[in-house]
Coordinates of C-alpha atoms in Angstrom, one line a residue:
M1259 CA 52.7 103.3 35.7
L1260 CA 52.4 102.9 39.8
V1261 CA 49.9 105.0 41.4
K1262 CA 50.6 105.0 44.9
V1263 CA 47.1 105.0 46.9
K1264 CA 47.2 107.8 49.5
Y1265 CA 43.2 108.3 51.5
E1266 CA 42.4 111.2 53.0
Q1267 CA 38.0 110.5 53.4
I1268 CA 37.3 106.6 52.8
D1269 CA 34.2 107.2 53.1
H1270 CA 33.3 108.4 49.6
F1271 CA 35.1 105.4 47.7
P1272 CA 33.7 102.6 46.5
I1273 CA 34.4 98.8 47.6
A1274 CA 36.5 96.6 45.3
K1275 CA 36.3 93.1 45.3
V1276 CA 39.4 91.4 44.5
S1277 CA 39.9 88.2 43.1
L1278 CA 43.1 86.6 44.7
D1279 CA 45.2 83.8 43.9
T1280 CA 43.9 82.1 46.8
P1281 CA 41.9 79.2 47.7
H1282 CA 39.0 81.5 49.0
F1283 CA 36.2 81.1 46.7
N1284 CA 34.7 85.0 47.4
S1285 CA 36.2 87.6 46.0
L1286 CA 37.6 89.9 49.2
D1287 CA 36.5 93.4 50.1
Y1288 CA 39.3 96.0 50.0
L1289 CA 38.8 100.3 49.7
T1290 CA 39.7 101.8 46.6
I1291 CA 39.6 105.0 44.6
S1292 CA 36.9 105.9 42.1
G1293 CA 39.6 105.8 39.1
V1294 CA 39.7 102.0 40.0
G1295 CA 38.0 100.0 37.4
V1296 CA 36.8 96.2 36.9
G1297 CA 39.3 94.2 35.1
N1298 CA 42.0 96.4 36.5
L1299 CA 45.4 94.4 38.3
V1300 CA 46.1 95.5 41.8
S1301 CA 48.4 95.0 44.5
V1302 CA 46.6 94.4 48.1
S1303 CA 48.0 93.1 51.3
F1304 CA 46.7 89.7 52.6
G1305 CA 48.3 88.5 55.9
R1306 CA 51.4 89.5 56.0
Q1307 CA 52.0 89.4 52.5
Q1308 CA 52.1 91.5 49.4
L1309 CA 49.9 89.9 46.8
T1310 CA 48.4 91.3 42.9
G1311 CA 45.0 90.5 42.8
L1312 CA 42.0 91.4 40.3
V1313 CA 39.3 93.8 40.7
T1314 CA 36.0 91.9 39.4
S1315 CA 33.4 94.3 40.8
L1316 CA 32.7 97.7 42.5
E1317 CA 30.4 98.2 45.5
T1318 CA 28.9 101.0 47.2
S1319 CA 29.1 98.7 50.7
S1320 CA 30.6 95.6 52.2
S1321 CA 29.1 93.4 55.1
Y1322 CA 32.2 94.5 57.1
P1323 CA 32.7 97.3 58.7
S1324 CA 34.6 99.9 56.3
D1325 CA 37.5 100.6 59.5
K1326 CA 38.4 96.9 59.3
L1327 CA 38.4 97.2 55.5
K1328 CA 42.4 97.2 54.0
T1329 CA 43.2 99.3 51.0
I1330 CA 44.5 98.6 48.1
D1331 CA 47.9 99.9 47.6
S1332 CA 48.9 100.3 44.1
V1333 CA 47.1 99.4 40.5
C1334 CA 48.6 98.8 37.5
D1335 CA 47.7 101.0 35.4
A1336 CA 50.1 100.4 32.5
L1337 CA 47.8 98.3 30.1
A1338 CA 43.9 98.7 29.9
P1339 CA 41.6 96.7 32.5
L1340 CA 41.1 93.6 31.2
S1341 CA 37.6 92.9 29.1
A1342 CA 34.3 92.0 30.2
D1343 CA 34.4 89.1 28.0
W1344 CA 37.7 87.2 29.7
L1345 CA 36.6 87.7 32.9
D1346 CA 33.3 85.5 32.1
L1347 CA 35.1 82.7 30.7
C1348 CA 37.7 82.8 33.7
K1349 CA 34.9 82.6 36.2
F1350 CA 33.2 80.0 34.0
A1351 CA 36.1 78.0 34.0
A1352 CA 36.5 78.5 37.6
R1353 CA 32.8 77.0 38.5
Y1354 CA 34.2 74.3 36.0
Y1355 CA 36.8 73.7 37.9
L1356 CA 35.8 74.1 41.1
R1357 CA 37.9 76.8 42.3
S1358 CA 38.5 80.1 43.1
V1359 CA 37.5 82.4 40.7
G1360 CA 41.7 84.3 41.5
E1361 CA 42.7 80.6 41.3
V1362 CA 41.9 80.6 37.2
I1363 CA 42.8 84.0 36.6
L1364 CA 45.9 85.0 38.3
P1365 CA 47.6 81.7 36.7
S1366 CA 46.7 82.8 33.6
L1367 CA 48.7 86.3 32.9
P1368 CA 52.4 86.7 32.1
L1369 CA 54.3 86.8 35.0
S1370 CA 55.4 90.4 34.5
L1371 CA 51.7 91.4 35.0
R1372 CA 51.4 89.2 38.8
N1373 CA 54.1 90.5 40.4
A1374 CA 53.5 94.4 41.2
A1375 CA 57.6 94.9 41.3
R1376 CA 57.9 94.1 37.5
W1377 CA 55.1 97.1 37.0
K1378 CA 57.4 99.8 37.1
K1379 CA 59.8 98.2 34.6
L1380 CA 57.1 97.5 31.8
T1381 CA 55.5 100.8 32.1
A1382 CA 58.7 101.7 30.9
V1383 CA 59.5 99.3 28.5
I1384 CA 56.0 100.0 27.0
K1385 CA 57.2 104.0 26.8
Q1386 CA 59.7 102.9 25.5
C1387 CA 58.1 100.8 22.5
Q1388 CA 55.5 103.7 22.1
E1389 CA 58.5 106.3 21.5
Q1390 CA 60.6 104.1 19.2
K1391 CA 57.0 103.6 16.9
N1392 CA 57.1 107.2 16.9
T1393 CA 60.3 107.9 15.7
V1394 CA 60.5 104.9 12.8
P1395 CA 60.5 106.5 9.2
P1396 CA 57.9 105.1 6.8
S1397 CA 59.2 103.3 4.3
D1398 CA 59.3 104.2 0.6
S1399 CA 58.4 101.1 -0.8
P1400 CA 56.2 101.2 -3.8

C-alpha cells in the first residue's frame, strides 16, 4: 500500500537517514513519521526528481537545520522492512567496492520495488495472492 505522508508538526518526528542510488557516500537526512523504520523503502524528492531510497537509520537530530530538510513523500508498506543482516551485507559490499550504500542496495532490488509508481500495483498483487491462498480448498489427497 502506498502511504502519502502529511505533516502538521514536523518538530516531533525523527530524522531518517536515506540511502539513494547516487554516488553520495553519506545517507541523506529527511523528515519522517515515527512509523517508518530502518529497512523501509521510501520515495523522496532529490533535486528535481523523485527517487526511491532505503531508510538505513533513524536519528533524533540532524547536522542540518530542520527547516531545510525535505520530507519523505511516501512509504512502501507492501512488504516488511528489509532485514538488518541484508543491510549489513550491502554495507560491506559498498565498502569493499568503494561505492555508496545506495549504489549497492537499490540495484540489488527487483525493478518493481525500485519504482514508487509500481508500489500500488504491487500491493494489489500481494492482496490478490493472499485472497487466492485463503480461498483454495485443502486437497483430500492421502
